[in-house]
Coordinates of C-alpha atoms (C1' of nucleotides) in Angstrom, one line a residue:
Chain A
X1 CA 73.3 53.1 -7.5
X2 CA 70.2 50.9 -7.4
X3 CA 67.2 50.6 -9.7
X4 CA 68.5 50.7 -13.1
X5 CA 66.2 49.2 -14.8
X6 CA 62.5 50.5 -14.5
X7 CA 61.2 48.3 -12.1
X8 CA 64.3 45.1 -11.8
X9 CA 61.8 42.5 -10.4
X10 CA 60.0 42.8 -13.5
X11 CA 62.5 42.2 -15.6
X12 CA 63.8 39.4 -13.5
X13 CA 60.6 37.6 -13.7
X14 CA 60.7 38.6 -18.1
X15 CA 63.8 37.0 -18.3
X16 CA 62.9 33.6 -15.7
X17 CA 59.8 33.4 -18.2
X18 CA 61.9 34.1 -21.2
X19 CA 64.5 31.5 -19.9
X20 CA 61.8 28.7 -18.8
X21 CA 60.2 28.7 -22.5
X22 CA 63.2 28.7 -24.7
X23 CA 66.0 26.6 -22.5
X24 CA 63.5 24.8 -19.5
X25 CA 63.5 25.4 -16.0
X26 CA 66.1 23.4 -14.6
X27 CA 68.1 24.3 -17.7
X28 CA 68.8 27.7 -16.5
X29 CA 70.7 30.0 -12.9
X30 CA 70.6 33.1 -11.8
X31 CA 73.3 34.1 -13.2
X32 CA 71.8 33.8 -16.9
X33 CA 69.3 36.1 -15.2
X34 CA 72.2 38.9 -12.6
X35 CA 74.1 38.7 -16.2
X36 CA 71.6 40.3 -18.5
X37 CA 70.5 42.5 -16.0
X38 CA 74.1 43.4 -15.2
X39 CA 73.1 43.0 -11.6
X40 CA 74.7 40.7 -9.0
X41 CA 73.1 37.0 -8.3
X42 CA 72.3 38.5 -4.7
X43 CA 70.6 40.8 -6.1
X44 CA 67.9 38.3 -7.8
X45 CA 67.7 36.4 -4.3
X46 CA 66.9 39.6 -3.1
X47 CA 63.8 40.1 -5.1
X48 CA 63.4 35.7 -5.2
X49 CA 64.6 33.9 -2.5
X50 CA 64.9 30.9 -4.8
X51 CA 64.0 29.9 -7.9
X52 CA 60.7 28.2 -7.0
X53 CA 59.9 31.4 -5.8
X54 CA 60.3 33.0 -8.5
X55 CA 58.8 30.4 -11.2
X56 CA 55.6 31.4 -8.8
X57 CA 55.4 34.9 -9.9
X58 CA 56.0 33.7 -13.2
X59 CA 52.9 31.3 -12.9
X60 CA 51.0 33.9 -10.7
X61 CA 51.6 36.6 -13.6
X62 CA 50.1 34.0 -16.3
X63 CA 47.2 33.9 -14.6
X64 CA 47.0 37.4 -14.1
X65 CA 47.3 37.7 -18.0
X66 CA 44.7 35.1 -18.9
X67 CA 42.4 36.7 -16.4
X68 CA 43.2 40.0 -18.3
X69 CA 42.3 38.3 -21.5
X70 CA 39.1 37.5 -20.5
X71 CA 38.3 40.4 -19.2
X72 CA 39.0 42.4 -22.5
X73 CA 37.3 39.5 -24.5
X74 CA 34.2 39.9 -22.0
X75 CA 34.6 44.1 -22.4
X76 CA 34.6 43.8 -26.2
X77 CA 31.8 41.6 -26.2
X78 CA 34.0 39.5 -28.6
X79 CA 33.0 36.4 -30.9
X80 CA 34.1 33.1 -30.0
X81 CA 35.9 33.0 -33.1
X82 CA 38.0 36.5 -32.2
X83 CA 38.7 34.5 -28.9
X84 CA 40.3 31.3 -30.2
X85 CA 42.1 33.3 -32.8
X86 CA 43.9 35.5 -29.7
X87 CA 44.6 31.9 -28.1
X88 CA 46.2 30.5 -30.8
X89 CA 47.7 33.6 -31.7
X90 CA 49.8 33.2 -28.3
X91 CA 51.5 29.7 -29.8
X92 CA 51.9 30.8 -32.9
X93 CA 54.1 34.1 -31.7
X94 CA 55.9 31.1 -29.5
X95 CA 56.7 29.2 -32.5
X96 CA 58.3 32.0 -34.3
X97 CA 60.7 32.9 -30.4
X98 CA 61.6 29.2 -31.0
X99 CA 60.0 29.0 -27.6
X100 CA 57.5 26.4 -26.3
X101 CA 54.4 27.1 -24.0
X102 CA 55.3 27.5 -20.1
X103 CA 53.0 24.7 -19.2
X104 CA 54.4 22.4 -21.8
X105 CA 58.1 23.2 -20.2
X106 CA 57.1 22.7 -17.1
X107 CA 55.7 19.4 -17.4
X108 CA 59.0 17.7 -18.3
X109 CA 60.3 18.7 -15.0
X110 CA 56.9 18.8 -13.1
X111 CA 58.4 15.7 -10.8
X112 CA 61.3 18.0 -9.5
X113 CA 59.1 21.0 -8.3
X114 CA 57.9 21.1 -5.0
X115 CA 54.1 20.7 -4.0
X116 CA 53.1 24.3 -3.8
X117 CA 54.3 25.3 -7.5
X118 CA 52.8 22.5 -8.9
X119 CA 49.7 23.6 -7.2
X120 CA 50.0 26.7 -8.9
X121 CA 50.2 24.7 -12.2
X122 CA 47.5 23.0 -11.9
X123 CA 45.9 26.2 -11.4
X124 CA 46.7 27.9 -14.6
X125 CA 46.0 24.8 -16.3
X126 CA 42.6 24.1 -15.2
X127 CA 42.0 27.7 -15.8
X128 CA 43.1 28.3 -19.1
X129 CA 41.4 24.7 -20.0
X130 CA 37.6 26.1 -18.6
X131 CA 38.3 29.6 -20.8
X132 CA 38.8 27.7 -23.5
X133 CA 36.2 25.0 -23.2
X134 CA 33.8 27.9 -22.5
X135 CA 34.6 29.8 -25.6
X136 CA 33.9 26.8 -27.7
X137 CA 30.8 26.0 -26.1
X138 CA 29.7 29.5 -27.0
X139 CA 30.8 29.4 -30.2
X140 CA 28.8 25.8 -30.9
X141 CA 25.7 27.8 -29.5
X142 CA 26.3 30.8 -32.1
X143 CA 27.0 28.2 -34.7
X144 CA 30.4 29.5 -35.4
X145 CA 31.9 26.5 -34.3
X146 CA 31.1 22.8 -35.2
X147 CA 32.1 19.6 -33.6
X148 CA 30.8 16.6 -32.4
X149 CA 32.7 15.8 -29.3
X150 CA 31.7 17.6 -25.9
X151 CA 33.2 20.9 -25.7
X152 CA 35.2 19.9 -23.0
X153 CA 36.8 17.4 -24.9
X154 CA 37.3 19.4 -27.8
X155 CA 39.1 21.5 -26.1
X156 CA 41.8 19.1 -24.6
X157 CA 41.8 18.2 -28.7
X158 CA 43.1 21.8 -29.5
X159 CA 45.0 22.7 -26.8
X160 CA 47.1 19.6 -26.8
X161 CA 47.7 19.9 -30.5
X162 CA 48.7 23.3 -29.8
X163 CA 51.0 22.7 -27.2
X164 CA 53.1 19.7 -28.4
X165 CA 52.8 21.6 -32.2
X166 CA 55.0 24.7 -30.6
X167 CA 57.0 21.7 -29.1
X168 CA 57.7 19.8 -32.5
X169 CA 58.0 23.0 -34.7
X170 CA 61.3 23.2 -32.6
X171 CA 62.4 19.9 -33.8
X172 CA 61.0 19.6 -37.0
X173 CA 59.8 23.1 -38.4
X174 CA 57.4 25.5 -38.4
X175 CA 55.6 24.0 -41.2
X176 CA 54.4 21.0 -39.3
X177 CA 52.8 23.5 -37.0
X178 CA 51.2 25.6 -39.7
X179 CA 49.7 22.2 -40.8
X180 CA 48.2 21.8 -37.4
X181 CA 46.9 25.3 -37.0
X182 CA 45.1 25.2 -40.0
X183 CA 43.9 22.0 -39.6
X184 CA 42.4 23.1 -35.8
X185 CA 40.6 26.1 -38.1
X186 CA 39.5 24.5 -40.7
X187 CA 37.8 21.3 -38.0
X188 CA 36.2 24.0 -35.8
X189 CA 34.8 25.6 -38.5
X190 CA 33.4 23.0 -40.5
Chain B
X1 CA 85.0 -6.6 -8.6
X2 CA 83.8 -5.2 -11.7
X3 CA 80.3 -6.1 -13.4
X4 CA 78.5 -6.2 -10.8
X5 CA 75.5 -6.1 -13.1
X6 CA 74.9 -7.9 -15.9
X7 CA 75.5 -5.2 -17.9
X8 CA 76.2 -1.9 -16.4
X9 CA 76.3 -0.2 -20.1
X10 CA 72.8 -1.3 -20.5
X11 CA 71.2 0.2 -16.8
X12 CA 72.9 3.5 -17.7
X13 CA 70.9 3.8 -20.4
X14 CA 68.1 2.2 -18.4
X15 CA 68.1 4.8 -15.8
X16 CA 69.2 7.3 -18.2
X17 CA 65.7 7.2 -19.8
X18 CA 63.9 6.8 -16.8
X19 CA 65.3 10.1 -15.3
X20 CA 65.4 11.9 -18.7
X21 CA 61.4 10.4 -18.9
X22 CA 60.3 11.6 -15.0
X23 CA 62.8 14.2 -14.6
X24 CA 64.2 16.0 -17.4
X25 CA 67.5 15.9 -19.0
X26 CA 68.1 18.8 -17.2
X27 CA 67.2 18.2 -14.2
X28 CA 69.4 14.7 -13.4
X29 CA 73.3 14.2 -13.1
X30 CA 76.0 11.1 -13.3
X31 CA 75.6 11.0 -9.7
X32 CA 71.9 10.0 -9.6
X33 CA 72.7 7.3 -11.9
X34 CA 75.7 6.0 -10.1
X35 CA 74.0 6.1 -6.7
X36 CA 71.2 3.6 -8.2
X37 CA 73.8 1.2 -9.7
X38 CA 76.3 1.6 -6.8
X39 CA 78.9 2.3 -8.8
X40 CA 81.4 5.7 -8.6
X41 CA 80.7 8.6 -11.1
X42 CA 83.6 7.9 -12.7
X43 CA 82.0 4.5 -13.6
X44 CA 79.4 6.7 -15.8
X45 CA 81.8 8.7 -17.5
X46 CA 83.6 5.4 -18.3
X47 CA 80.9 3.8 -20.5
X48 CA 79.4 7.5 -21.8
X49 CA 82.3 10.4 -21.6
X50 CA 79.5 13.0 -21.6
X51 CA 76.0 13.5 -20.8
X52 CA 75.5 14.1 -24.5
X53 CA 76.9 10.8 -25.1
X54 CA 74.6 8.9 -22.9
X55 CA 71.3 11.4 -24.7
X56 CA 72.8 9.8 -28.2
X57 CA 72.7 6.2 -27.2
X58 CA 69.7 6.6 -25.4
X59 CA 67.8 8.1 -28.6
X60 CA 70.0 5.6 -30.9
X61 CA 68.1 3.0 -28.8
X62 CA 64.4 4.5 -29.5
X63 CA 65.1 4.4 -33.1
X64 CA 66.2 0.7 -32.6
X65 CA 62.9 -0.2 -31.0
X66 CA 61.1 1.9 -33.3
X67 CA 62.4 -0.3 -36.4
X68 CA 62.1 -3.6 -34.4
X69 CA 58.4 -2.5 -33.9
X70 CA 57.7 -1.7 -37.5
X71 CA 59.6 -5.2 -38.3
X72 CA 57.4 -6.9 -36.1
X73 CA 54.2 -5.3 -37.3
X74 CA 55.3 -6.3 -40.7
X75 CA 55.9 -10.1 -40.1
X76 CA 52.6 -10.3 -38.2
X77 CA 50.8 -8.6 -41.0
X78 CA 49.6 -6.5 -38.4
X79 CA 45.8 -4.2 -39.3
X80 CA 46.3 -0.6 -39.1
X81 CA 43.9 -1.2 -35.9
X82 CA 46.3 -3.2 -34.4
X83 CA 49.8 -0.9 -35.0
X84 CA 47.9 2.0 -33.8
X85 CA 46.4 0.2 -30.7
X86 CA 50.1 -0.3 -30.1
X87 CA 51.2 3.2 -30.7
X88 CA 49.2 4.4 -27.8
X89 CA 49.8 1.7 -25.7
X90 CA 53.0 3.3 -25.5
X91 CA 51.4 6.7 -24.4
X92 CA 49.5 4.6 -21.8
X93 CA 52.6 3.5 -20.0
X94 CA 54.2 6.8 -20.1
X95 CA 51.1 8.0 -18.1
X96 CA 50.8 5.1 -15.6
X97 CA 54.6 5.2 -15.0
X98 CA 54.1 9.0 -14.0
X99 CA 56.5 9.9 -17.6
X100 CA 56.4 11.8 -20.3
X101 CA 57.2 10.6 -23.8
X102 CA 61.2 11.1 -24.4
X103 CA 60.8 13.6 -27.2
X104 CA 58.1 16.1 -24.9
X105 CA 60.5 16.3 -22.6
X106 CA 63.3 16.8 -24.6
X107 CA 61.4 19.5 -26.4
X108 CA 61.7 21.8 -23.2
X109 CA 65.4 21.1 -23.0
X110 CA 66.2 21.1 -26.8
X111 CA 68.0 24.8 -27.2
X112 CA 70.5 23.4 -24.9
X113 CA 71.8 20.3 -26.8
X114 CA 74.7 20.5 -29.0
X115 CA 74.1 20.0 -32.7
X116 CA 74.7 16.2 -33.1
X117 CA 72.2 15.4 -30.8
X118 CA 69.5 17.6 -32.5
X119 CA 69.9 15.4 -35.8
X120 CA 69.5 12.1 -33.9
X121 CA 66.1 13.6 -32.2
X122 CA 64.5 14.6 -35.6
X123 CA 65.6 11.2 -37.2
X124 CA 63.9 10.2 -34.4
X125 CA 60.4 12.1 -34.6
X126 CA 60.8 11.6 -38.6
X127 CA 60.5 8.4 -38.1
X128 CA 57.7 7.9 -35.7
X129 CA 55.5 10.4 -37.6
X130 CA 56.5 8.4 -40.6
X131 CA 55.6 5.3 -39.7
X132 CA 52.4 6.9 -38.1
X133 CA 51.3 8.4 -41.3
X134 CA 51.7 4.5 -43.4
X135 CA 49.8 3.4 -40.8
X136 CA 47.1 5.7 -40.8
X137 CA 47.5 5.7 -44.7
X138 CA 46.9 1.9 -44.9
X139 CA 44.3 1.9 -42.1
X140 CA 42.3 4.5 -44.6
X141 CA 42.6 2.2 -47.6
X142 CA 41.6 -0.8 -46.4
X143 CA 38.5 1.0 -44.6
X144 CA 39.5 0.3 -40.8
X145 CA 40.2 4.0 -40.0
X146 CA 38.4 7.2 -41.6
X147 CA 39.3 10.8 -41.5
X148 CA 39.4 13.5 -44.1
X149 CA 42.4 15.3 -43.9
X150 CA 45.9 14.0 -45.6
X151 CA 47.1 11.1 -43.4
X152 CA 49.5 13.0 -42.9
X153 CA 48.2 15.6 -41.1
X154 CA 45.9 13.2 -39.6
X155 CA 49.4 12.1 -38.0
X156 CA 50.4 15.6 -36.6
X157 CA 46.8 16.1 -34.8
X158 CA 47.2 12.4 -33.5
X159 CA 50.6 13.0 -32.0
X160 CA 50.2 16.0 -30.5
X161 CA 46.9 14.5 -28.9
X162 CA 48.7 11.7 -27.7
X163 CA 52.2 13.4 -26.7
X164 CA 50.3 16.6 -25.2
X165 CA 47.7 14.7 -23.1
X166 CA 50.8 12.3 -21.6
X167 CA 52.0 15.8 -20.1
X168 CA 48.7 17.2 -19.3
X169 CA 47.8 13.9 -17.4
X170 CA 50.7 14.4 -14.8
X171 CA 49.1 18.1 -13.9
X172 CA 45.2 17.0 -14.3
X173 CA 45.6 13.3 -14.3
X174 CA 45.0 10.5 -16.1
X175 CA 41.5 11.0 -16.7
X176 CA 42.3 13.5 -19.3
X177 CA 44.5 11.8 -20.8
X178 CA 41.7 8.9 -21.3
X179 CA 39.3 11.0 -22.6
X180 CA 41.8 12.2 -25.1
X181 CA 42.7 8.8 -26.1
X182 CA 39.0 7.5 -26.6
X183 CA 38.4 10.6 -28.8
X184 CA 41.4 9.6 -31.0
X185 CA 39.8 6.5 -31.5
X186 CA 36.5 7.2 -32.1
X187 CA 37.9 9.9 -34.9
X188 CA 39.6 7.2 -36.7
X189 CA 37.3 4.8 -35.9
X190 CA 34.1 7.0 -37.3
Chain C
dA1 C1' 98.1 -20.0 -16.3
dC2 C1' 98.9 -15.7 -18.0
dA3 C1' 98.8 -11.6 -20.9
dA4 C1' 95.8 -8.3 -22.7
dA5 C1' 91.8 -5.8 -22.5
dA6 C1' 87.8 -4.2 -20.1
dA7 C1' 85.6 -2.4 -16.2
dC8 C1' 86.1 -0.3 -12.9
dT9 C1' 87.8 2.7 -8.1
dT10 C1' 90.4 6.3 -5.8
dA11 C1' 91.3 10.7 -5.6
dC12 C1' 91.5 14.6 -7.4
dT13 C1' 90.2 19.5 -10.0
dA14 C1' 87.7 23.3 -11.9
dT15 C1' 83.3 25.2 -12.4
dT16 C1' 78.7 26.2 -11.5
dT17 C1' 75.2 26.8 -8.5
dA18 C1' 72.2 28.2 -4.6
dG19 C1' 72.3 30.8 -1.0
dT20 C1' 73.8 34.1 3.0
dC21 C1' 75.0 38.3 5.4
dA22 C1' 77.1 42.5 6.5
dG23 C1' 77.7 46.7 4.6
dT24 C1' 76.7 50.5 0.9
dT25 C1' 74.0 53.4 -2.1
dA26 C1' 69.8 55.2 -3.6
dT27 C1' 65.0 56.5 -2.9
dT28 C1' 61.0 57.9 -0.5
dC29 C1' 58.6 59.9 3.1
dT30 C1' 58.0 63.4 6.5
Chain D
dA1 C1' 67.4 68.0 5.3
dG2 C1' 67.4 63.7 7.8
dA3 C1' 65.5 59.2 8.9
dA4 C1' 63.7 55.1 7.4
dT5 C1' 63.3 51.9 3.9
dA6 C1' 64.3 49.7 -0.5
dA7 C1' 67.6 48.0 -3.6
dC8 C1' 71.3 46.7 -4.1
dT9 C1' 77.1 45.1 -3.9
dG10 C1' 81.0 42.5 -2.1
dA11 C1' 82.6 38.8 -0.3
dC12 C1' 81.8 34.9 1.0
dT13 C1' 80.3 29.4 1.9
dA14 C1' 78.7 24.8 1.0
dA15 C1' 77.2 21.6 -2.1
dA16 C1' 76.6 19.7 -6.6
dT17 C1' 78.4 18.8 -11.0
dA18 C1' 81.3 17.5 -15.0
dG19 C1' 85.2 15.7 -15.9
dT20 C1' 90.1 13.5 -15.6
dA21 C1' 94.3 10.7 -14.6
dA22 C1' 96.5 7.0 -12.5
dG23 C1' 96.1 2.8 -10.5
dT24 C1' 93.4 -1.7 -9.3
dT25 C1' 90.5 -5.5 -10.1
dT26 C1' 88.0 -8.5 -13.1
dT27 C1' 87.1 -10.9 -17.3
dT28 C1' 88.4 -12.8 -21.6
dG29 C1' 91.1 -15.1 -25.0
dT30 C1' 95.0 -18.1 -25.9

DNA sequence: ACAAAAACTTACTATTTAGTCAGTTATTCT
DNA sequence: AGAATAACTGACTAAATAGTAAGTTTTTGT
């Protein structure tokens, strides 16, 4: 009796991403994954030969979902204020899985991964970086956005207080990242 | 032959840090620590019965640097320029030394620690991002440093600037994390 | 010098983990 | 319906890991 779930490599690669964000990648087995599922571990290595593998898709389906993004922001000929609100809308939803960002959990155990994952890292990162610094760029142009540094610096301003505010929510509250949030709104908007 | 270093408590805790900094709590055991000090496993478990134990002390020890700072910036009647010049420093090394800052990476790995050690890491970030916020408080009053939200929440956007760009630096590199820090200071600075 | 205490080593155990492979069951294609 | 393929299970192995207990060596205090 196979296929019990819908599709069981999707749900294999949910639960890897679910696992990296709220416990960190070297934090969890396969067998977290072949118990949920109620499948056997060979059954993950069927669909993953090994965990790098699968922390691949994971990073391959970000991308995928940011290229997504873009494309519906693009579609919807959407304001750069729309756009930052669906970025930050992802850490906020984070905060409240008591989850951090994938990129964040990564980068504590970035020196253990082999070269061709943190390739792969680096690729989300400089992508999601340029979507972003684009965004506020427009947004200056429009005039919905104000700031004095380049836009490309700006944007490493926001996303890392983004990123390490989903990381100290977990230690410290949600409030502290509500702070932050608003404080990123109320900065880009003047 | 015992003590065959000076004090093999003390390099536990050395390399404790360094691995928890480069690797990930997660992601190092007894063994790699007992393979750098030559010493058996059992060794390790002598000195810290758990791995928990060893987390403790090496947070206990951060807190204890992190009041010997303050002390010191007191008795030198350190500026605000000056403590926060130091603060960073701190971030600097991290990147140069291919780290992360001990609470990031702990962060990623923090739904799997027992309760104890939760405590000690938000005593922890309490204090920093108290000590942080005086700093930045004072720094305002006497007109080194100017900024116009709450010095507190001047602190959180710092941080995360500064504890974010220390991770993003080992994916982009260091240049990154340089632009983020000049931005910092020209903020405060005006 | 010698007893007590500290700092180990030796030698294990139990558990977890990654991973393999041969065989079985289910699905799809013709 | 039957063959081919996909998706597994069962039954392992080898290595890593946390941890313990008993005994040995070293250091410290008297």
């Amino acid at each position: 009796m196979a296929a019990r779930h819908t599709d069981t490599r999707e749900e294999i690669v949910r639960i890897g991403t679910q696992l990296i964000k709220s416990h960190g990648y070297n934090a969890f087995s396969y067998a977290d994954i072949s118990e949920q599922l109620q499948i056997k571990n060979a059954a993950v290595h069927y669909h993953f030969r090994g965990k790098e593998d699968l922390l691949a898709e994971v990073l391959d389906q970000y991308i995928d979902q940011y290229q997504l993004l873009k494309k519906q922001l693009v579609q919807l000929n959407a304001s750069a204020t729309f756009a930052m609100e669906k970025f930050i809308e992802r850490y906020s939803i984070l905060v409240d899985a008591n989850s951090i960002c994938i990129i964040g959990s990564i980068a504590s155990d970035y020196n253990t991964l082999p070269e061709s994952v943190k390739e792969k890292v680096h690729q989300l990162v400089t992508m999601v970086l340029k979507m972003v610094e684009e965004t506020l760029a427009s947004g200056k142009r429009s005039g919905e956005f104000q700031f004095s540094e380049t836009a490309k610096t700006q944007t490493l301003l926001v996303m890392t207080n983004l990123a390490a505010g989903v990381q100290l929510a977990r230690i410290t509250g949600k409030k502290d990242y509500d702070t932050i949030k608003r404080a990123i709104i109320r900065q880009l908007k003047g």
